[in-house]
Amino acid sequence: MKFKILAIAIVIILIVSGLLVAPYGNNNNQKSQSPSSLSFKNISYPTYVYQSQNFNIYINETSGFTNYSVNAFFGVQNNSDNTVPSDYYKNSSNPDFVIPIVAPNTTENIYVYVEATAFNGNSKESAYTNFSINVSQPVHLNATLTNTASAPAYNITVNFLVNGITVQTSMIGKINAKSNYTASVIVPRAELPPGRDLLTISTNNPNIGIPKGVYFYNGHPPNYNWIYYIAAVTVAFAIFLIVISGRRNTVKVPKWKHAGKKTSKSTKNTK
């Protein structure tokens, strides 16, 4: 536990120091032959990933330098499966780098701090950046497609849309004639809107029959049982009030009056 806290603290310290020392500059108007300073031309990474997902971080430094290197540090709270490295380093003559990562099997955030270096002649240049990647539960989306044509269909692109927005795309090499094929994708739960969502499918082939849109609930559906509990309590309380009011309207005769009537009757009989 102390090691995990220390790792996260180191990443945070590096992030703060990087922001104070040399934040990466504007990428516009960079000259390839005579660069003024090193910067990140492009950094590509997913904002959301699902548990145990394999993904890559793509880093492209400014061209025109020599002896490029990337040093990345990672911080996670729970890394029991040891899928996330504590650091990554690579040196290359190419400004393009790819960092492979496997997400942890727990829902949390991956904190990343990246330091890039390169040489402009004898002068060493540096650039820094940091970001985080959210790890959430996987959501499996499936769709059964039908090839209605009498010939096989090739290279089918299947788009999975949630509420009209494409969240994932699947490529199918071949679907035989008059045959069905089930396409499946996995989407991070955090990438989907919470609540009731509509899943629809689209393809690039008009001969492929697609299923109708279906609704699903992202998260825990609301529990409306409390409405029935309140209704039952209200009905029981109303019945209780009716019973109580009926008892109050009934006039009870005192026992001594009943005794008096019996005495008078017996007196008449003796006469």
PDB file of C-alpha atoms in Angstrom:
ATOM      1  CA  MET A   1       0.000   0.000   0.000  1.00  0.00           C
ATOM      2  CA  LYS A   2       2.835   2.406   0.847  1.00  0.00           C
ATOM      3  CA  PHE A   3       4.486   1.602  -2.501  1.00  0.00           C
ATOM      4  CA  LYS A   4       1.285   2.418  -4.410  1.00  0.00           C
ATOM      5  CA  ILE A   5       0.891   5.746  -2.614  1.00  0.00           C
ATOM      6  CA  LEU A   6       4.573   6.531  -3.219  1.00  0.00           C
ATOM      7  CA  ALA A   7       4.265   5.740  -6.941  1.00  0.00           C
ATOM      8  CA  ILE A   8       1.266   8.038  -7.342  1.00  0.00           C
ATOM      9  CA  ALA A   9       3.017  10.756  -5.343  1.00  0.00           C
ATOM     10  CA  ILE A  10       6.103  10.536  -7.585  1.00  0.00           C
ATOM     11  CA  VAL A  11       3.976  10.915 -10.709  1.00  0.00           C
ATOM     12  CA  ILE A  12       2.164  13.934  -9.230  1.00  0.00           C
ATOM     13  CA  ILE A  13       5.485  15.558  -8.268  1.00  0.00           C
ATOM     14  CA  LEU A  14       6.798  14.995 -11.788  1.00  0.00           C
ATOM     15  CA  ILE A  15       3.637  16.478 -13.257  1.00  0.00           C
ATOM     16  CA  VAL A  16       3.876  19.602 -11.107  1.00  0.00           C
ATOM     17  CA  SER A  17       7.593  20.049 -11.745  1.00  0.00           C
ATOM     18  CA  GLY A  18       7.070  19.560 -15.459  1.00  0.00           C
ATOM     19  CA  LEU A  19       4.407  22.233 -15.572  1.00  0.00           C
ATOM     20  CA  LEU A  20       6.617  24.657 -13.673  1.00  0.00           C
ATOM     21  CA  VAL A  21       9.870  23.994 -15.510  1.00  0.00           C
ATOM     22  CA  ALA A  22       8.993  23.546 -19.164  1.00  0.00           C
ATOM     23  CA  PRO A  23       5.390  23.143 -20.281  1.00  0.00           C
ATOM     24  CA  TYR A  24       5.156  21.968 -23.854  1.00  0.00           C
ATOM     25  CA  GLY A  25       4.681  24.837 -26.258  1.00  0.00           C
ATOM     26  CA  ASN A  26       2.552  25.625 -29.269  1.00  0.00           C
ATOM     27  CA  ASN A  27       2.853  23.056 -32.046  1.00  0.00           C
ATOM     28  CA  ASN A  28       1.971  25.495 -34.803  1.00  0.00           C
ATOM     29  CA  ASN A  29       4.544  26.743 -37.323  1.00  0.00           C
ATOM     30  CA  GLN A  30       7.195  24.178 -36.413  1.00  0.00           C
ATOM     31  CA  LYS A  31      10.113  24.124 -38.890  1.00  0.00           C
ATOM     32  CA  SER A  32      11.541  20.705 -39.678  1.00  0.00           C
ATOM     33  CA  GLN A  33      15.017  21.804 -40.765  1.00  0.00           C
ATOM     34  CA  SER A  34      15.730  24.421 -38.126  1.00  0.00           C
ATOM     35  CA  PRO A  35      13.457  23.838 -35.116  1.00  0.00           C
ATOM     36  CA  SER A  36      13.510  26.440 -32.370  1.00  0.00           C
ATOM     37  CA  SER A  37      12.423  24.116 -29.572  1.00  0.00           C
ATOM     38  CA  LEU A  38      11.277  20.565 -29.038  1.00  0.00           C
ATOM     39  CA  SER A  39       7.561  19.964 -28.555  1.00  0.00           C
ATOM     40  CA  PHE A  40       4.961  17.239 -28.884  1.00  0.00           C
ATOM     41  CA  LYS A  41       3.690  17.370 -32.440  1.00  0.00           C
ATOM     42  CA  ASN A  42       1.005  14.863 -31.601  1.00  0.00           C
ATOM     43  CA  ILE A  43       0.007  12.678 -28.650  1.00  0.00           C
ATOM     44  CA  SER A  44      -2.769  10.133 -29.095  1.00  0.00           C
ATOM     45  CA  TYR A  45      -4.282   8.093 -26.272  1.00  0.00           C
ATOM     46  CA  PRO A  46      -7.757   6.869 -25.296  1.00  0.00           C
ATOM     47  CA  THR A  47      -9.632   8.867 -22.693  1.00  0.00           C
ATOM     48  CA  TYR A  48     -11.527   5.760 -21.562  1.00  0.00           C
ATOM     49  CA  VAL A  49     -10.491   2.101 -21.552  1.00  0.00           C
ATOM     50  CA  TYR A  50     -12.074  -0.989 -20.030  1.00  0.00           C
ATOM     51  CA  GLN A  51     -10.529  -3.356 -17.508  1.00  0.00           C
ATOM     52  CA  SER A  52      -7.615  -5.457 -18.861  1.00  0.00           C
ATOM     53  CA  GLN A  53      -7.824  -3.751 -22.260  1.00  0.00           C
ATOM     54  CA  ASN A  54      -4.729  -3.625 -24.472  1.00  0.00           C
ATOM     55  CA  PHE A  55      -4.145  -0.130 -25.828  1.00  0.00           C
ATOM     56  CA  ASN A  56      -1.338   2.118 -27.066  1.00  0.00           C
ATOM     57  CA  ILE A  57      -0.101   5.627 -26.370  1.00  0.00           C
ATOM     58  CA  TYR A  58       1.262   7.272 -29.522  1.00  0.00           C
ATOM     59  CA  ILE A  59       3.817  10.068 -29.172  1.00  0.00           C
ATOM     60  CA  ASN A  60       5.156  12.126 -32.060  1.00  0.00           C
ATOM     61  CA  GLU A  61       7.894  14.666 -31.323  1.00  0.00           C
ATOM     62  CA  THR A  62       8.897  17.598 -33.492  1.00  0.00           C
ATOM     63  CA  SER A  63      10.904  16.549 -36.534  1.00  0.00           C
ATOM     64  CA  GLY A  64      14.317  17.997 -37.366  1.00  0.00           C
ATOM     65  CA  PHE A  65      16.125  16.844 -34.216  1.00  0.00           C
ATOM     66  CA  THR A  66      18.395  13.876 -33.542  1.00  0.00           C
ATOM     67  CA  ASN A  67      18.705  11.242 -30.831  1.00  0.00           C
ATOM     68  CA  TYR A  68      15.065  11.270 -29.692  1.00  0.00           C
ATOM     69  CA  SER A  69      14.006   9.693 -26.413  1.00  0.00           C
ATOM     70  CA  VAL A  70      10.838   9.272 -24.388  1.00  0.00           C
ATOM     71  CA  ASN A  71      10.651   8.621 -20.661  1.00  0.00           C
ATOM     72  CA  ALA A  72       7.154   7.963 -19.309  1.00  0.00           C
ATOM     73  CA  PHE A  73       6.056   7.391 -15.711  1.00  0.00           C
ATOM     74  CA  PHE A  74       2.780   5.736 -14.705  1.00  0.00           C
ATOM     75  CA  GLY A  75       0.822   5.889 -11.469  1.00  0.00           C
ATOM     76  CA  VAL A  76      -2.121   3.663 -10.485  1.00  0.00           C
ATOM     77  CA  GLN A  77      -3.750   2.994  -7.142  1.00  0.00           C
ATOM     78  CA  ASN A  78      -4.243  -0.751  -7.611  1.00  0.00           C
ATOM     79  CA  ASN A  79      -1.788  -2.637  -9.821  1.00  0.00           C
ATOM     80  CA  SER A  80      -2.085  -6.091  -8.276  1.00  0.00           C
ATOM     81  CA  ASP A  81      -1.864  -7.772 -11.691  1.00  0.00           C
ATOM     82  CA  ASN A  82       1.248  -5.704 -12.578  1.00  0.00           C
ATOM     83  CA  THR A  83      -0.043  -4.841 -16.050  1.00  0.00           C
ATOM     84  CA  VAL A  84       0.867  -1.148 -15.842  1.00  0.00           C
ATOM     85  CA  PRO A  85       4.630  -0.485 -15.764  1.00  0.00           C
ATOM     86  CA  SER A  86       5.998   2.060 -13.331  1.00  0.00           C
ATOM     87  CA  ASP A  87       8.037   3.661 -16.121  1.00  0.00           C
ATOM     88  CA  TYR A  88       8.924   3.337 -19.798  1.00  0.00           C
ATOM     89  CA  TYR A  89      12.035   4.524 -21.648  1.00  0.00           C
ATOM     90  CA  LYS A  90      13.094   4.321 -25.296  1.00  0.00           C
ATOM     91  CA  ASN A  91      15.727   6.030 -27.423  1.00  0.00           C
ATOM     92  CA  SER A  92      15.408   6.321 -31.196  1.00  0.00           C
ATOM     93  CA  SER A  93      16.444   8.307 -34.251  1.00  0.00           C
ATOM     94  CA  ASN A  94      12.752   8.458 -35.173  1.00  0.00           C
ATOM     95  CA  PRO A  95      10.455  11.024 -33.490  1.00  0.00           C
ATOM     96  CA  ASP A  96       7.556   8.534 -33.358  1.00  0.00           C
ATOM     97  CA  PHE A  97       7.037   6.333 -30.288  1.00  0.00           C
ATOM     98  CA  VAL A  98       4.420   3.743 -29.329  1.00  0.00           C
ATOM     99  CA  ILE A  99       3.936   2.758 -25.675  1.00  0.00           C
ATOM    100  CA  PRO A 100       1.911  -0.477 -25.230  1.00  0.00           C
ATOM    101  CA  ILE A 101      -0.171  -0.679 -22.057  1.00  0.00           C
ATOM    102  CA  VAL A 102      -2.526  -3.243 -20.516  1.00  0.00           C
ATOM    103  CA  ALA A 103      -5.158  -1.645 -18.292  1.00  0.00           C
ATOM    104  CA  PRO A 104      -5.482  -2.937 -14.714  1.00  0.00           C
ATOM    105  CA  ASN A 105      -8.382  -5.219 -13.824  1.00  0.00           C
ATOM    106  CA  THR A 106      -9.851  -2.628 -11.447  1.00  0.00           C
ATOM    107  CA  THR A 107     -11.826   0.544 -12.140  1.00  0.00           C
ATOM    108  CA  GLU A 108      -9.573   3.545 -11.510  1.00  0.00           C
ATOM    109  CA  ASN A 109      -7.407   6.149 -13.278  1.00  0.00           C
ATOM    110  CA  ILE A 110      -3.997   5.751 -14.879  1.00  0.00           C
ATOM    111  CA  TYR A 111      -1.865   8.864 -14.375  1.00  0.00           C
ATOM    112  CA  VAL A 112       0.792   9.415 -17.032  1.00  0.00           C
ATOM    113  CA  TYR A 113       3.740  11.824 -17.080  1.00  0.00           C
ATOM    114  CA  VAL A 114       5.845  11.991 -20.254  1.00  0.00           C
ATOM    115  CA  GLU A 115       9.250  13.603 -20.742  1.00  0.00           C
ATOM    116  CA  ALA A 116      10.586  13.835 -24.296  1.00  0.00           C
ATOM    117  CA  THR A 117      14.157  14.796 -25.186  1.00  0.00           C
ATOM    118  CA  ALA A 118      16.099  15.326 -28.410  1.00  0.00           C
ATOM    119  CA  PHE A 119      19.268  17.046 -29.595  1.00  0.00           C
ATOM    120  CA  ASN A 120      19.473  20.102 -31.812  1.00  0.00           C
ATOM    121  CA  GLY A 121      23.136  19.888 -32.687  1.00  0.00           C
ATOM    122  CA  ASN A 122      24.895  19.771 -29.318  1.00  0.00           C
ATOM    123  CA  SER A 123      21.959  21.355 -27.504  1.00  0.00           C
ATOM    124  CA  LYS A 124      19.562  19.076 -25.636  1.00  0.00           C
ATOM    125  CA  GLU A 125      15.896  20.041 -25.807  1.00  0.00           C
ATOM    126  CA  SER A 126      13.109  18.763 -23.549  1.00  0.00           C
ATOM    127  CA  ALA A 127       9.316  18.795 -23.472  1.00  0.00           C
ATOM    128  CA  TYR A 128       6.864  17.618 -20.828  1.00  0.00           C
ATOM    129  CA  THR A 129       3.207  16.689 -20.659  1.00  0.00           C
ATOM    130  CA  ASN A 130       0.809  14.745 -18.436  1.00  0.00           C
ATOM    131  CA  PHE A 131      -2.657  13.246 -18.690  1.00  0.00           C
ATOM    132  CA  SER A 132      -4.889  10.574 -17.182  1.00  0.00           C
ATOM    133  CA  ILE A 133      -6.812   7.621 -18.611  1.00  0.00           C
ATOM    134  CA  ASN A 134     -10.001   6.344 -16.986  1.00  0.00           C
ATOM    135  CA  VAL A 135     -10.458   2.581 -16.520  1.00  0.00           C
ATOM    136  CA  SER A 136     -14.072   1.395 -16.225  1.00  0.00           C
ATOM    137  CA  GLN A 137     -16.068  -1.811 -16.565  1.00  0.00           C
ATOM    138  CA  PRO A 138     -16.472  -3.372 -20.032  1.00  0.00           C
ATOM    139  CA  VAL A 139     -19.837  -3.289 -21.812  1.00  0.00           C
ATOM    140  CA  HIS A 140     -20.390  -5.984 -24.468  1.00  0.00           C
ATOM    141  CA  LEU A 141     -22.494  -4.972 -27.483  1.00  0.00           C
ATOM    142  CA  ASN A 142     -23.666  -7.603 -29.992  1.00  0.00           C
ATOM    143  CA  ALA A 143     -25.566  -7.496 -33.274  1.00  0.00           C
ATOM    144  CA  THR A 144     -26.710 -10.327 -35.547  1.00  0.00           C
ATOM    145  CA  LEU A 145     -26.380  -9.429 -39.236  1.00  0.00           C
ATOM    146  CA  THR A 146     -27.962 -11.232 -42.201  1.00  0.00           C
ATOM    147  CA  ASN A 147     -26.588 -11.372 -45.723  1.00  0.00           C
ATOM    148  CA  THR A 148     -29.758 -11.260 -47.830  1.00  0.00           C
ATOM    149  CA  ALA A 149     -27.892 -11.535 -51.150  1.00  0.00           C
ATOM    150  CA  SER A 150     -27.278 -14.751 -53.076  1.00  0.00           C
ATOM    151  CA  ALA A 151     -23.527 -14.065 -53.098  1.00  0.00           C
ATOM    152  CA  PRO A 152     -21.031 -13.653 -50.260  1.00  0.00           C
ATOM    153  CA  ALA A 153     -20.426 -10.165 -48.866  1.00  0.00           C
ATOM    154  CA  TYR A 154     -16.888  -8.979 -48.199  1.00  0.00           C
ATOM    155  CA  ASN A 155     -15.270  -6.263 -46.102  1.00  0.00           C
ATOM    156  CA  ILE A 156     -18.339  -5.188 -44.159  1.00  0.00           C
ATOM    157  CA  THR A 157     -18.014  -2.230 -41.820  1.00  0.00           C
ATOM    158  CA  VAL A 158     -20.379  -2.440 -38.846  1.00  0.00           C
ATOM    159  CA  ASN A 159     -20.982   0.714 -36.827  1.00  0.00           C
ATOM    160  CA  PHE A 160     -22.342   0.481 -33.291  1.00  0.00           C
ATOM    161  CA  LEU A 161     -24.232   3.665 -32.438  1.00  0.00           C
ATOM    162  CA  VAL A 162     -25.504   4.633 -28.996  1.00  0.00           C
ATOM    163  CA  ASN A 163     -28.073   7.421 -29.064  1.00  0.00           C
ATOM    164  CA  GLY A 164     -27.024   8.163 -32.649  1.00  0.00           C
ATOM    165  CA  ILE A 165     -23.284   8.471 -31.905  1.00  0.00           C
ATOM    166  CA  THR A 166     -20.787   5.869 -33.130  1.00  0.00           C
ATOM    167  CA  VAL A 167     -19.006   4.341 -30.133  1.00  0.00           C
ATOM    168  CA  GLN A 168     -17.259   1.415 -31.826  1.00  0.00           C
ATOM    169  CA  THR A 169     -16.697  -0.068 -35.284  1.00  0.00           C
ATOM    170  CA  SER A 170     -16.227  -3.708 -36.258  1.00  0.00           C
ATOM    171  CA  MET A 171     -14.730  -4.986 -39.520  1.00  0.00           C
ATOM    172  CA  ILE A 172     -16.044  -8.276 -40.939  1.00  0.00           C
ATOM    173  CA  GLY A 173     -14.080  -9.965 -43.704  1.00  0.00           C
ATOM    174  CA  LYS A 174     -16.851 -12.137 -45.112  1.00  0.00           C
ATOM    175  CA  ILE A 175     -20.479 -13.176 -44.606  1.00  0.00           C
ATOM    176  CA  ASN A 176     -21.681 -16.082 -46.715  1.00  0.00           C
ATOM    177  CA  ALA A 177     -24.797 -15.823 -48.860  1.00  0.00           C
ATOM    178  CA  LYS A 178     -28.084 -16.110 -46.984  1.00  0.00           C
ATOM    179  CA  SER A 179     -26.156 -16.465 -43.728  1.00  0.00           C
ATOM    180  CA  ASN A 180     -26.055 -14.781 -40.342  1.00  0.00           C
ATOM    181  CA  TYR A 181     -23.069 -13.336 -38.539  1.00  0.00           C
ATOM    182  CA  THR A 182     -22.849 -11.966 -34.987  1.00  0.00           C
ATOM    183  CA  ALA A 183     -20.635  -8.916 -34.599  1.00  0.00           C
ATOM    184  CA  SER A 184     -19.380  -8.075 -31.105  1.00  0.00           C
ATOM    185  CA  VAL A 185     -17.527  -5.115 -29.630  1.00  0.00           C
ATOM    186  CA  ILE A 186     -16.498  -4.030 -26.137  1.00  0.00           C
ATOM    187  CA  VAL A 187     -16.944  -0.447 -24.965  1.00  0.00           C
ATOM    188  CA  PRO A 188     -15.812   1.157 -21.675  1.00  0.00           C
ATOM    189  CA  ARG A 189     -18.838   1.832 -19.486  1.00  0.00           C
ATOM    190  CA  ALA A 190     -17.644   5.371 -18.716  1.00  0.00           C
ATOM    191  CA  GLU A 191     -17.785   6.179 -22.437  1.00  0.00           C
ATOM    192  CA  LEU A 192     -21.550   5.549 -22.566  1.00  0.00           C
ATOM    193  CA  PRO A 193     -24.169   7.993 -21.267  1.00  0.00           C
ATOM    194  CA  PRO A 194     -25.665   6.826 -17.967  1.00  0.00           C
ATOM    195  CA  GLY A 195     -29.282   5.749 -17.932  1.00  0.00           C
ATOM    196  CA  ARG A 196     -31.489   4.444 -20.745  1.00  0.00           C
ATOM    197  CA  ASP A 197     -29.624   4.262 -24.081  1.00  0.00           C
ATOM    198  CA  LEU A 198     -30.617   3.260 -27.605  1.00  0.00           C
ATOM    199  CA  LEU A 199     -28.310   0.917 -29.542  1.00  0.00           C
ATOM    200  CA  THR A 200     -28.574   0.961 -33.346  1.00  0.00           C
ATOM    201  CA  ILE A 201     -26.476  -0.624 -36.106  1.00  0.00           C
ATOM    202  CA  SER A 202     -25.389   0.612 -39.535  1.00  0.00           C
ATOM    203  CA  THR A 203     -23.271  -1.010 -42.273  1.00  0.00           C
ATOM    204  CA  ASN A 204     -21.662  -0.030 -45.561  1.00  0.00           C
ATOM    205  CA  ASN A 205     -23.475  -2.796 -47.468  1.00  0.00           C
ATOM    206  CA  PRO A 206     -27.180  -2.424 -48.393  1.00  0.00           C
ATOM    207  CA  ASN A 207     -27.554  -6.205 -48.732  1.00  0.00           C
ATOM    208  CA  ILE A 208     -26.796  -6.730 -45.054  1.00  0.00           C
ATOM    209  CA  GLY A 209     -29.889  -6.920 -42.918  1.00  0.00           C
ATOM    210  CA  ILE A 210     -29.457  -5.224 -39.548  1.00  0.00           C
ATOM    211  CA  PRO A 211     -31.485  -5.659 -36.344  1.00  0.00           C
ATOM    212  CA  LYS A 212     -33.846  -3.017 -35.056  1.00  0.00           C
ATOM    213  CA  GLY A 213     -32.674  -0.624 -32.393  1.00  0.00           C
ATOM    214  CA  VAL A 214     -32.820  -1.876 -28.825  1.00  0.00           C
ATOM    215  CA  TYR A 215     -32.800  -0.019 -25.528  1.00  0.00           C
ATOM    216  CA  PHE A 216     -30.493  -0.935 -22.680  1.00  0.00           C
ATOM    217  CA  TYR A 217     -29.718   0.608 -19.315  1.00  0.00           C
ATOM    218  CA  ASN A 218     -26.203   1.749 -18.499  1.00  0.00           C
ATOM    219  CA  GLY A 219     -25.724   1.511 -14.744  1.00  0.00           C
ATOM    220  CA  HIS A 220     -28.175   0.419 -12.071  1.00  0.00           C
ATOM    221  CA  PRO A 221     -31.841   0.834 -13.078  1.00  0.00           C
ATOM    222  CA  PRO A 222     -33.866   2.970 -10.666  1.00  0.00           C
ATOM    223  CA  ASN A 223     -35.803   1.071  -8.002  1.00  0.00           C
ATOM    224  CA  TYR A 224     -39.490   2.026  -7.999  1.00  0.00           C
ATOM    225  CA  ASN A 225     -40.532  -0.473  -5.301  1.00  0.00           C
ATOM    226  CA  TRP A 226     -40.741   2.370  -2.782  1.00  0.00           C
ATOM    227  CA  ILE A 227     -43.805   3.659  -4.677  1.00  0.00           C
ATOM    228  CA  TYR A 228     -45.661   0.395  -4.016  1.00  0.00           C
ATOM    229  CA  TYR A 229     -44.564   0.424  -0.377  1.00  0.00           C
ATOM    230  CA  ILE A 230     -45.961   3.926   0.094  1.00  0.00           C
ATOM    231  CA  ALA A 231     -49.217   2.960  -1.654  1.00  0.00           C
ATOM    232  CA  ALA A 232     -49.628  -0.119   0.570  1.00  0.00           C
ATOM    233  CA  VAL A 233     -48.984   1.892   3.733  1.00  0.00           C
ATOM    234  CA  THR A 234     -51.467   4.565   2.595  1.00  0.00           C
ATOM    235  CA  VAL A 235     -54.210   1.991   1.945  1.00  0.00           C
ATOM    236  CA  ALA A 236     -53.590   0.280   5.294  1.00  0.00           C
ATOM    237  CA  PHE A 237     -53.718   3.612   7.117  1.00  0.00           C
ATOM    238  CA  ALA A 238     -56.986   4.550   5.362  1.00  0.00           C
ATOM    239  CA  ILE A 239     -58.577   1.242   6.405  1.00  0.00           C
ATOM    240  CA  PHE A 240     -57.382   1.830   9.955  1.00  0.00           C
ATOM    241  CA  LEU A 241     -59.034   5.267  10.031  1.00  0.00           C
ATOM    242  CA  ILE A 242     -62.317   3.832   8.711  1.00  0.00           C
ATOM    243  CA  VAL A 243     -62.348   1.145  11.398  1.00  0.00           C
ATOM    244  CA  ILE A 244     -61.574   3.656  14.139  1.00  0.00           C
ATOM    245  CA  SER A 245     -64.269   6.079  12.984  1.00  0.00           C
ATOM    246  CA  GLY A 246     -66.844   3.250  12.868  1.00  0.00           C
ATOM    247  CA  ARG A 247     -66.072   2.299  16.450  1.00  0.00           C
ATOM    248  CA  ARG A 248     -66.468   5.886  17.623  1.00  0.00           C
ATOM    249  CA  ASN A 249     -69.986   6.199  16.053  1.00  0.00           C
ATOM    250  CA  THR A 250     -71.280   3.122  17.910  1.00  0.00           C
ATOM    251  CA  VAL A 251     -73.069   4.126  21.193  1.00  0.00           C
ATOM    252  CA  LYS A 252     -72.315   1.724  23.997  1.00  0.00           C
ATOM    253  CA  VAL A 253     -74.988   1.188  26.703  1.00  0.00           C
ATOM    254  CA  PRO A 254     -73.601   1.124  30.261  1.00  0.00           C
ATOM    255  CA  LYS A 255     -73.852  -2.194  32.069  1.00  0.00           C
ATOM    256  CA  TRP A 256     -75.908  -0.686  34.972  1.00  0.00           C
ATOM    257  CA  LYS A 257     -78.667   0.247  32.488  1.00  0.00           C
ATOM    258  CA  HIS A 258     -78.873  -3.321  31.305  1.00  0.00           C
ATOM    259  CA  ALA A 259     -79.023  -4.417  34.959  1.00  0.00           C
ATOM    260  CA  GLY A 260     -81.791  -1.880  35.716  1.00  0.00           C
ATOM    261  CA  LYS A 261     -83.947  -3.125  32.866  1.00  0.00           C
ATOM    262  CA  LYS A 262     -83.642  -6.692  34.065  1.00  0.00           C
ATOM    263  CA  THR A 263     -84.642  -5.657  37.654  1.00  0.00           C
ATOM    264  CA  SER A 264     -87.750  -3.783  36.514  1.00  0.00           C
ATOM    265  CA  LYS A 265     -88.893  -6.731  34.412  1.00  0.00           C
ATOM    266  CA  SER A 266     -88.512  -9.115  37.317  1.00  0.00           C
ATOM    267  CA  THR A 267     -90.515  -6.749  39.591  1.00  0.00           C
ATOM    268  CA  LYS A 268     -93.425  -6.669  37.145  1.00  0.00           C
ATOM    269  CA  ASN A 269     -93.468 -10.407  36.969  1.00  0.00           C
ATOM    270  CA  THR A 270     -93.776 -10.744  40.724  1.00  0.00           C
ATOM    271  CA  LYS A 271     -96.841  -8.520  40.748  1.00  0.00           C
TER     272      LYS A 271
END
